[in-house]
Each structure stands twice: as structure tokens, then as C-alpha cells.
Short mmCIF file of C-alpha atoms in Angstrom, two decimals:
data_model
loop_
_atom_site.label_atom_id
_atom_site.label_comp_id
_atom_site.label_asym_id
_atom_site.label_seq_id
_atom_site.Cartn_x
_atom_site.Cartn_y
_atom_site.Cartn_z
CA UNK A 250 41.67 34.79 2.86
CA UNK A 251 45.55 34.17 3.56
CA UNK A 252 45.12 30.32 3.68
CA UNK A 253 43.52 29.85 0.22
CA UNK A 254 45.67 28.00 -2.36
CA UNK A 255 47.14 30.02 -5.23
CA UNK A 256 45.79 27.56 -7.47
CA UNK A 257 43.18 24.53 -7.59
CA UNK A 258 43.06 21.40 -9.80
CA UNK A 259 39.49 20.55 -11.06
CA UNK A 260 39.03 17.28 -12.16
CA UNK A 261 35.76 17.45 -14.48
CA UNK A 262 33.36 14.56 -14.44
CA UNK A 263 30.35 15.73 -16.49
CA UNK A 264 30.62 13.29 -19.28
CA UNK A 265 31.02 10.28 -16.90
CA UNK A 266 28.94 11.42 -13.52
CA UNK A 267 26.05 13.19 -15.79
CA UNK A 268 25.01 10.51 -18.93
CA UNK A 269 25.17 7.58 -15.91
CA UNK A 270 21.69 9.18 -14.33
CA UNK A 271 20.80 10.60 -17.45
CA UNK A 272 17.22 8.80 -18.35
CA UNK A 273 18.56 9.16 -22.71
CA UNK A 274 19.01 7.53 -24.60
CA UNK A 275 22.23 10.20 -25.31
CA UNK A 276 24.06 9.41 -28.29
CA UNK A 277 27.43 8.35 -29.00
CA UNK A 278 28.31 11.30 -30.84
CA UNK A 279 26.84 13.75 -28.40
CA UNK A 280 28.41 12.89 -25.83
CA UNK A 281 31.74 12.95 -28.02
CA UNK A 282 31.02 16.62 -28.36
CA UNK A 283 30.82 17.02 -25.29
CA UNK A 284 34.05 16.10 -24.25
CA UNK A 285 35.72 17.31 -27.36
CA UNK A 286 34.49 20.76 -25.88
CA UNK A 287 35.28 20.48 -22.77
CA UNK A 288 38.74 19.59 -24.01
CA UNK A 289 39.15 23.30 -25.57
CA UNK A 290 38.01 25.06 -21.96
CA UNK A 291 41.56 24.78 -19.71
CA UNK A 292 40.69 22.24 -17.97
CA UNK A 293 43.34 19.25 -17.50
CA UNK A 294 41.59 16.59 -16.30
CA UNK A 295 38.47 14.89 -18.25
CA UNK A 296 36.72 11.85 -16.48
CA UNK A 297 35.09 10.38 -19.85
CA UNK A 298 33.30 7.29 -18.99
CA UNK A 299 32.61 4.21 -16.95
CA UNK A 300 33.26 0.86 -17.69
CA UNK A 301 31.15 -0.48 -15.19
CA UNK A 302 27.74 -3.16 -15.73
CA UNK A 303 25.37 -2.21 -18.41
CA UNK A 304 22.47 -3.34 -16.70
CA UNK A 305 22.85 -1.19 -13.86
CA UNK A 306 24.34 1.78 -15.22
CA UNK A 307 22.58 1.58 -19.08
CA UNK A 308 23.73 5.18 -20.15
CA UNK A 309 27.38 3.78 -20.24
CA UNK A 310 26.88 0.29 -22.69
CA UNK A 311 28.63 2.62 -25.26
CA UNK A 312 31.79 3.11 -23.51
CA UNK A 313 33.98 1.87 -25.82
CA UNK A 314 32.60 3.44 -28.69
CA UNK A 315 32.84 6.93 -26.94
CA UNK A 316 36.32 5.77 -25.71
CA UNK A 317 37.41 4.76 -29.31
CA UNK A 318 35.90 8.05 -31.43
CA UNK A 319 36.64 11.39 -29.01
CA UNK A 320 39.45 13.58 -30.38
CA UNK A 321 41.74 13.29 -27.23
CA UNK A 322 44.11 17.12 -27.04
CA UNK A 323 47.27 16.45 -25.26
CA UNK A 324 47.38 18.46 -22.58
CA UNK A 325 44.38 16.90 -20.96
CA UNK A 326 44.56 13.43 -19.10
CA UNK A 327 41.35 11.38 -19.78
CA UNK A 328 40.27 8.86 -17.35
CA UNK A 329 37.47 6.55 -16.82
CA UNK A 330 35.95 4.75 -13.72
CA UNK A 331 35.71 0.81 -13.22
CA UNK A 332 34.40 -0.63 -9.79
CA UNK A 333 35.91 -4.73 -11.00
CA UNK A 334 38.32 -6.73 -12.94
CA UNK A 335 36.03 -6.65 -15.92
CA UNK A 336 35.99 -2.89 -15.64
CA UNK A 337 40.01 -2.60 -15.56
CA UNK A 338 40.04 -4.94 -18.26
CA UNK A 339 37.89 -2.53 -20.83
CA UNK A 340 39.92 0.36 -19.89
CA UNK A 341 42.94 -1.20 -20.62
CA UNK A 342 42.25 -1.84 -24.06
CA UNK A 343 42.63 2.24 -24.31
CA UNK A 344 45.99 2.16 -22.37
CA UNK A 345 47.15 4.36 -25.13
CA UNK A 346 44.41 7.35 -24.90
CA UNK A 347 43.36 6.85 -21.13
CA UNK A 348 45.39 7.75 -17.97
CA UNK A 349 44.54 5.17 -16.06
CA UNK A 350 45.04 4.70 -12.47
CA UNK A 351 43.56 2.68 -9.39
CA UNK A 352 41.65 3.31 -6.39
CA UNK A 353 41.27 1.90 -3.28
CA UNK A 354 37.39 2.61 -3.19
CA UNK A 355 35.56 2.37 0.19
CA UNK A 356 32.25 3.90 1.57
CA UNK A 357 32.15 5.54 5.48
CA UNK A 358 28.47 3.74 5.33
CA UNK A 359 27.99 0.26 5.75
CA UNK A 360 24.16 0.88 3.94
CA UNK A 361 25.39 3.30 0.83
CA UNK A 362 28.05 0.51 0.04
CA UNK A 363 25.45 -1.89 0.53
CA UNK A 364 23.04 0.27 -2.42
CA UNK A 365 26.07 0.90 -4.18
CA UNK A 366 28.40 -2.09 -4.37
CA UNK A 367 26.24 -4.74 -3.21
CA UNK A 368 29.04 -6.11 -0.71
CA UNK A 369 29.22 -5.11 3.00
CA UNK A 370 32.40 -2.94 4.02
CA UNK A 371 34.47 -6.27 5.26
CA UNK A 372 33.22 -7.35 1.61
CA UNK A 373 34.61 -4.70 -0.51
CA UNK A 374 37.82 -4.52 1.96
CA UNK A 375 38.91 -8.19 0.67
CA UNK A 376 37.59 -6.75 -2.86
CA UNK A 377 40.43 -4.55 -2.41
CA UNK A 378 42.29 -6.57 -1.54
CA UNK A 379 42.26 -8.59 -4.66
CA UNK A 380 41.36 -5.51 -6.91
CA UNK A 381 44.99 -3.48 -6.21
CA UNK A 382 47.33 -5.98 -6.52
CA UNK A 383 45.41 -6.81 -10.12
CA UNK A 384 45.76 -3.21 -10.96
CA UNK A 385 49.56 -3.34 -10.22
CA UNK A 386 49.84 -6.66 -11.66
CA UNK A 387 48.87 -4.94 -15.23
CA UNK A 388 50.92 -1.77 -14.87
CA UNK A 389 48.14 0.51 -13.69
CA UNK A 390 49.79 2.41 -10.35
CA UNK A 391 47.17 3.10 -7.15
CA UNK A 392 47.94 5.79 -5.29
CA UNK A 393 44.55 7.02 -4.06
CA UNK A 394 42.30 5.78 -1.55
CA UNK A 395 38.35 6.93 -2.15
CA UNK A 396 35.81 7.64 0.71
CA UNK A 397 32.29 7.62 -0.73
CA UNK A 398 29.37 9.07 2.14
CA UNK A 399 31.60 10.38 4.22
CA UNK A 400 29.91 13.30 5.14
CA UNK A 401 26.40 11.47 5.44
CA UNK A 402 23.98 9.26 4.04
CA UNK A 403 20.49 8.80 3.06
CA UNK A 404 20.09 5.46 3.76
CA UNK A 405 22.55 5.13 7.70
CA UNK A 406 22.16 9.06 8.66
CA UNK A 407 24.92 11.42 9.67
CA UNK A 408 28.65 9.96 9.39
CA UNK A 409 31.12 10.98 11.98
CA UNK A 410 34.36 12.27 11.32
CA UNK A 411 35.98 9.22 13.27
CA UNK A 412 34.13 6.83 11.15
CA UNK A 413 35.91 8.35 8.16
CA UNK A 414 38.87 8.24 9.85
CA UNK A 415 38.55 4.86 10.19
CA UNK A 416 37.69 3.95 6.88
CA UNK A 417 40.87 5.51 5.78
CA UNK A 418 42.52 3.88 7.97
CA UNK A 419 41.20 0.65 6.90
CA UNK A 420 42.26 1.54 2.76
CA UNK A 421 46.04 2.11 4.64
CA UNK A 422 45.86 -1.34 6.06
CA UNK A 423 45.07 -2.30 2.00
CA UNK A 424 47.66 -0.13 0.99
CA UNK A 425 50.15 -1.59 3.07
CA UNK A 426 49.48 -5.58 2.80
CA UNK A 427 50.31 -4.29 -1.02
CA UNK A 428 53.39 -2.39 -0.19
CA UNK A 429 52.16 0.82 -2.05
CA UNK A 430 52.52 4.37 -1.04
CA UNK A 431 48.96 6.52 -1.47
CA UNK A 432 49.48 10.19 -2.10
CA UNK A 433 45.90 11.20 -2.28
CA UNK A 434 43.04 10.78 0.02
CA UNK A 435 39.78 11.87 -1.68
CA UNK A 436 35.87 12.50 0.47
CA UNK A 437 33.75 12.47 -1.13
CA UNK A 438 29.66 13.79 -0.44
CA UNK A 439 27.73 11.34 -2.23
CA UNK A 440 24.56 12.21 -1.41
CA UNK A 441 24.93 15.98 -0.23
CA UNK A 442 25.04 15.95 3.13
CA UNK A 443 27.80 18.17 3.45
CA UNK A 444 27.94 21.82 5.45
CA UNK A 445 30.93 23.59 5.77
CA UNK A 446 31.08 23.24 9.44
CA UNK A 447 31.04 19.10 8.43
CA UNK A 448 34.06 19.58 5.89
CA UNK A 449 36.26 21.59 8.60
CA UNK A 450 35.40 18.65 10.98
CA UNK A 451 36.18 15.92 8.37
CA UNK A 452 38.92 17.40 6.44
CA UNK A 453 40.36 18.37 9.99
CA UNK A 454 39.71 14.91 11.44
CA UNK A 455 41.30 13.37 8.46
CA UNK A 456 44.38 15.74 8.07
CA UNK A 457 45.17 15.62 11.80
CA UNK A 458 45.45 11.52 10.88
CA UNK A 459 47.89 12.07 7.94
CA UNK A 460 49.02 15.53 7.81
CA UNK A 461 51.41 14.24 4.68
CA UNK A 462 48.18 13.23 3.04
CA UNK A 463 46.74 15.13 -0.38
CA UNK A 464 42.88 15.53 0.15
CA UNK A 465 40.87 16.34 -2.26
CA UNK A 466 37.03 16.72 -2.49
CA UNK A 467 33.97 15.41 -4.52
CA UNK A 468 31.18 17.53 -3.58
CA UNK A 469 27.41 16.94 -4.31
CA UNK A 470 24.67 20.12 -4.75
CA UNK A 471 21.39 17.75 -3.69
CA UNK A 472 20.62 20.53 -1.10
CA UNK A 473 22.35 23.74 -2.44
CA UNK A 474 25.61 23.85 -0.38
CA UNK A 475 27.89 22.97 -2.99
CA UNK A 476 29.66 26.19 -3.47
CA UNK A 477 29.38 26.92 0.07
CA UNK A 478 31.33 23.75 1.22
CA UNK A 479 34.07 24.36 -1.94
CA UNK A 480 34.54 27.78 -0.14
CA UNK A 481 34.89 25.70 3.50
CA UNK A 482 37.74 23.26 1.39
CA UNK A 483 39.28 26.20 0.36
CA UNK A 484 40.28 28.00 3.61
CA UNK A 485 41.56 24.91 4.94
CA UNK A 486 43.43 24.85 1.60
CA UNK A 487 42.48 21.74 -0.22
CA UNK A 488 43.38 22.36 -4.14
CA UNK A 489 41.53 19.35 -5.80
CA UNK A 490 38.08 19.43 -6.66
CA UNK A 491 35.92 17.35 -9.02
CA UNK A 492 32.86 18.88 -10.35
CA UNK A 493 30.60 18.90 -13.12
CA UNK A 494 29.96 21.31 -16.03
CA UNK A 495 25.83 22.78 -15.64
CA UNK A 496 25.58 20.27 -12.70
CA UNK A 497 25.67 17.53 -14.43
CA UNK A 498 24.91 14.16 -12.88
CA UNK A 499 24.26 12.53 -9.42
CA UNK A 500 24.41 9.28 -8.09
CA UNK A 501 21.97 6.79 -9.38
CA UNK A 502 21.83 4.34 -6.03
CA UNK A 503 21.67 7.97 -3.51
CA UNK A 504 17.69 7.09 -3.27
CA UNK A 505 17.11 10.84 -4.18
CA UNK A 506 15.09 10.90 -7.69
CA UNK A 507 16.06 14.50 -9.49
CA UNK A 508 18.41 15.69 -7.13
CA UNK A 509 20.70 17.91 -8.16
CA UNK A 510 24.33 16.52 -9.25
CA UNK A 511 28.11 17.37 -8.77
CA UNK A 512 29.37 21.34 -8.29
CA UNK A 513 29.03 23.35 -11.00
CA UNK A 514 32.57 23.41 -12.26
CA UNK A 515 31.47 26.64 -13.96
CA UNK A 516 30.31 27.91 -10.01
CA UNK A 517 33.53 26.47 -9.00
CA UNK A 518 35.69 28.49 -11.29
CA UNK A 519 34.05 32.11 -10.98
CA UNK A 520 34.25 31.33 -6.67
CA UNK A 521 37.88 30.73 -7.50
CA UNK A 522 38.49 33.16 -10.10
CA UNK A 523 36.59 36.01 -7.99
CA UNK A 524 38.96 34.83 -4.91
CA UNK A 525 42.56 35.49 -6.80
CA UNK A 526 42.46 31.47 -7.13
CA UNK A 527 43.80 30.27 -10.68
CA UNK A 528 41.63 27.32 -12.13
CA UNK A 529 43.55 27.33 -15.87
CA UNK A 530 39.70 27.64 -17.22
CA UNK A 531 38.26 30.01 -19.33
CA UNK A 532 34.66 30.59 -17.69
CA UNK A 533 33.30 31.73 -21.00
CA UNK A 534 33.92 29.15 -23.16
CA UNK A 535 32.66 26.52 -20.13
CA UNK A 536 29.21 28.15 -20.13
CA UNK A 537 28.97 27.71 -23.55
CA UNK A 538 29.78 23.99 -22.95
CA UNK A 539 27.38 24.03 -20.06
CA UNK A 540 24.52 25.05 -22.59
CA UNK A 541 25.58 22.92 -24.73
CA UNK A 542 25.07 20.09 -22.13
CA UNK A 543 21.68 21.27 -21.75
CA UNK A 544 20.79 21.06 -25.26
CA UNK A 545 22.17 17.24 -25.72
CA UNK A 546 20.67 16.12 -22.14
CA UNK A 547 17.00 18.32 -23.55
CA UNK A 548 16.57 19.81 -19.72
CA UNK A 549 17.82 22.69 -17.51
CA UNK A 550 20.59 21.79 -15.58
CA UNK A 551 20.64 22.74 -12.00
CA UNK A 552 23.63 25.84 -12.53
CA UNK A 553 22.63 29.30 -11.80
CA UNK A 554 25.71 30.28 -13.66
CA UNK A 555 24.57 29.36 -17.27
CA UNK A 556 21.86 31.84 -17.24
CA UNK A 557 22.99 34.44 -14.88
CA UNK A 558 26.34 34.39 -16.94
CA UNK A 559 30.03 35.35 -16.36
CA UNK A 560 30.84 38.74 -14.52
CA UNK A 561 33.48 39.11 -17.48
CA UNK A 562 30.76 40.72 -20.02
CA UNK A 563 29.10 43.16 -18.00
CA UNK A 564 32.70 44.16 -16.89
CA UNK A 565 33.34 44.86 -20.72
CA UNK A 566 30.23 46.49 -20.94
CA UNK A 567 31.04 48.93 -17.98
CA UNK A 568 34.34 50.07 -18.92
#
């Protein structure tokens, strides 16, 4: 266990990745609560919404109301998601509450980007193209490039490491033609396909490319190897995760009906916490977040964690 980080960041995306699939109608003010509790758990780094079409993604036309009401703490940086130059232009409106940032947003499969994005990967390059230098043009800075299916897809198969590697390469290219430096590379397992043998290959693949590179990792649970491939990112020492609290979410264009979402961040923390890896959490308090999430969204959520419960109280107990 001598290469795991002393430390990880978790980046928690419940509130945006879990009320886009959820069927709802969730309300305004429950998903307020939500976030307002997550807020008082540790963790630094709340993804809130998405500003994205309303049509396709219905459990997000309140957005800006949600935006607008949450309490915001200030040791937590709130961010939202946007896929166009509508998008940017709703989140800038909160400027003031939202840390916003770009991304250079690309798929390793020509099919999920097709489901997805509706534009072909040449398509979303010149997207990009336009996109960043918009996003610079209005003072938001874009310093990380985002590789959705990059450990495999539903709809194309398995994805190999090279093809990631190229798609990376390609966001460089965008990165470049802008004259912007990108700190952070982020893969991310869209629609679970993911082993730990196929993050060592990946993250190994894509390190070897750009050893001065930050990777971090967006890991799905559709077939139960969630914690298993966080444990695989951890030996090869990656220290940025985003996950969900209960499991929240999934993504609504995988072609998977009712399969599981994000990591548990909950499962996430106790692995790390268990390990000697500091998280800033308090697991207790997020479990009683994560049952909170059940009670807005009216349905078990896929952690094990929320019933099973933290290790902390039957340590109490024993002593």
C-alpha cells in the first residue's frame, strides 16, 4: 500500500448526476436540502446542477431556482455543468455563488457522443473549438480536458487505451490552437465498463503520454466494480474522484434503464478512510445525507453502505 496518496479530493455530484435520471418530479426545495447537507459533511467540492436543455434533461428546468435559493458555506466550491453557449450563459448569471470553470469535453466513442451530444467526434472537436475560446472570452479559465467512455461503451464495445490516448491528444491540439495550459485530464466510465485491470491500462496508457498530467476519475457502479476500480486508481495514486452520495444518478443516454449510478462517495470514503487515506468527510453525517437522498428520490439507492452503516459505531460499541 506504499503508493496510495495521503489524501484524495472527492468531487460530489449527487445533486447534479442523480435528479438528471431521476423520473420526479423532485422539488426545488428538496433538492436545496440536499445540497445544503451535503455542504455540512467535509466535503469541498459540490457539483449542484446542470444548465443544459430542458427537454432532454427535464429534472434540471429548475436550475436557476435551485442555483438562486441554496445556502452556499464558504469553504465549499459549487459548480454546475453546461455542454453550450446557452449553458455558460445561465451559469454565469451566478458568477458570484458558482466556481465556474470550462472543459474541453470529448467522448473515446464515436457512438456514445453520437447518443450523447448528437455531433460526431470531428463535430464536437470544432464545438470545442468555438466553445473554449467563448469560455475565456467571458473570464471563465479551462484547464481540464474530459474523456467520457473511455473505458467502454454500450453502444461501440470495448475502448482501447490508445483510442483514449488519442482523444486526449486531440483536446491538446484544442488546447493549444487556444494557447491554454490544461492541468487536469479526467476518464471517465460512463457506462461502467471499467475493471481494474482496464484503469491500470488506461490510466497507464494515458500517464505514460503526459506524465505532468493530473488524472482524475469518474467512475460508474452499472456492474458492481465501482469500489474495486477506485481501489485500482488508488495504487497507481490518482487523488481525484467524483462520486455520488447513496449512488445517486447515472447517465440518461448510457441505454441501460435502472442501472446503478456514480460511486458511492460514502463507499469511497470508508475504502479511503479504512486505507490511512484522508477524504476531509465525516462518514456519519454522509449516511445520514445518503438516507436522506433516499427519502426525497422515494427509492433505495444502490449503496450497501447506508444500511450496513459506518464501522465507527460498532467500534464505540466494542470498546
Amino acid at each position: 500500500m506504499s503508493d496510495l496518496p495521503a489524501a484524495i479530493h472527492i468531487h460530489e455530484e449527487g445533486p447534479r448526476e442523480g435528479f438528471q435520471i431521476e423520473p420526479g418530479p423532485i422539488s426545488a426545495a428538496d433538492k436545496i436540502r440536499l445540497i445544503e447537507a451535503l455542504s455540512e459533511t467535509g466535503l469541498k467540492s459540490i457539483q449542484v446542477c446542470s444548465f443544459v436543455n430542458q427537454r432532454l434533461v427535464p429534472g434540471w428546468a429548475d436550475a436557476e431556482d435551485v442555483v438562486a435559493a441554496f445556502r452556499a458555506t464558504p469553504e465549499v466550491a459549487y459548480s454546475a455543468l453546461w455542454f453550450n453557449d446557452k449553458g455558460l450563459e445561465r451559469a454565469l448569471a451566478f458568477h458570484d455563488k458558482l466556481a465556474l470553470s470550462g472543459t474541453i469535453s470529448l467522448s473515446a466513442s464515436e457512438a456514445f457522443n453520437r447518443k450523447n451530444l448528437h455531433r460526431s467526434h470531428a463535430e464536437n472537436l470544432d464545438a470545442m473549438r468555438k466553445q473554449t475560446p467563448l469560455h475565456l472570452a467571458k473570464g471563465v479559465p479551462v484547464r481540464r480536458i474530459g474523456v467520457m467512455a473511455a473505458f467502454g461503451c454500450n453502444f461501440q464495445g470495448d475502448i482501447a487505451p490508445a483510442q483514449v490516448v488519442r482523444t486526449v491528444r486531440d483536446g491538446l491540439a484544442v488546447a493549444a490552437e487556444c494557447d491554454i495550459a490544461i492541468d487536469r485530464l479526467s476518464l471517465a466510465d460512463s457506462m461502467g465498463w471499467a475493471t481494474p485491470l482496464r484503469i491500470e491500462r488506461v490510466v497507464g496508457a494515458v500517464r505514460s503520454a503526459w506524465p505532468d498530467k493530473e488524472i482524475s476519475l469518474h467512475l460508474h457502479d452499472t456492474r458492481g466494480m465501482a469500489v474495486a476500480n477506485a481501489m485500482a486508481g488508488l495504487r497507481l495514486g490518482v487523488r481525484r474522484y467524483d462520486s455520488t452520495v447513496g449512488g445517486l444518478g447515472g447517465c440518461p443516454f448510457a441505454g441501460q434503464k435502472g442501472a446503478a449510478g456514480n460511486i458511492c462517495t460514502e463507499e469511497l470514503v470508508m475504502l479511503c478512510e479504512e486505507m490511512g487515506v484522508a477524504t476531509g468527510v465525516d462518514l456519519e453525517k454522509l449516511l445520514e445525507v445518503g438516507r436522506m437522498a433516499e427519502t426525497i428520490v422515494g427509492h433505495p439507492l444502490p449503496s450497501e453502505l447506508l444500511h450496513g452503516g459506518a464501522l465507527a459505531a460498532f467500534r464505540r460499541a466494542a470498546a
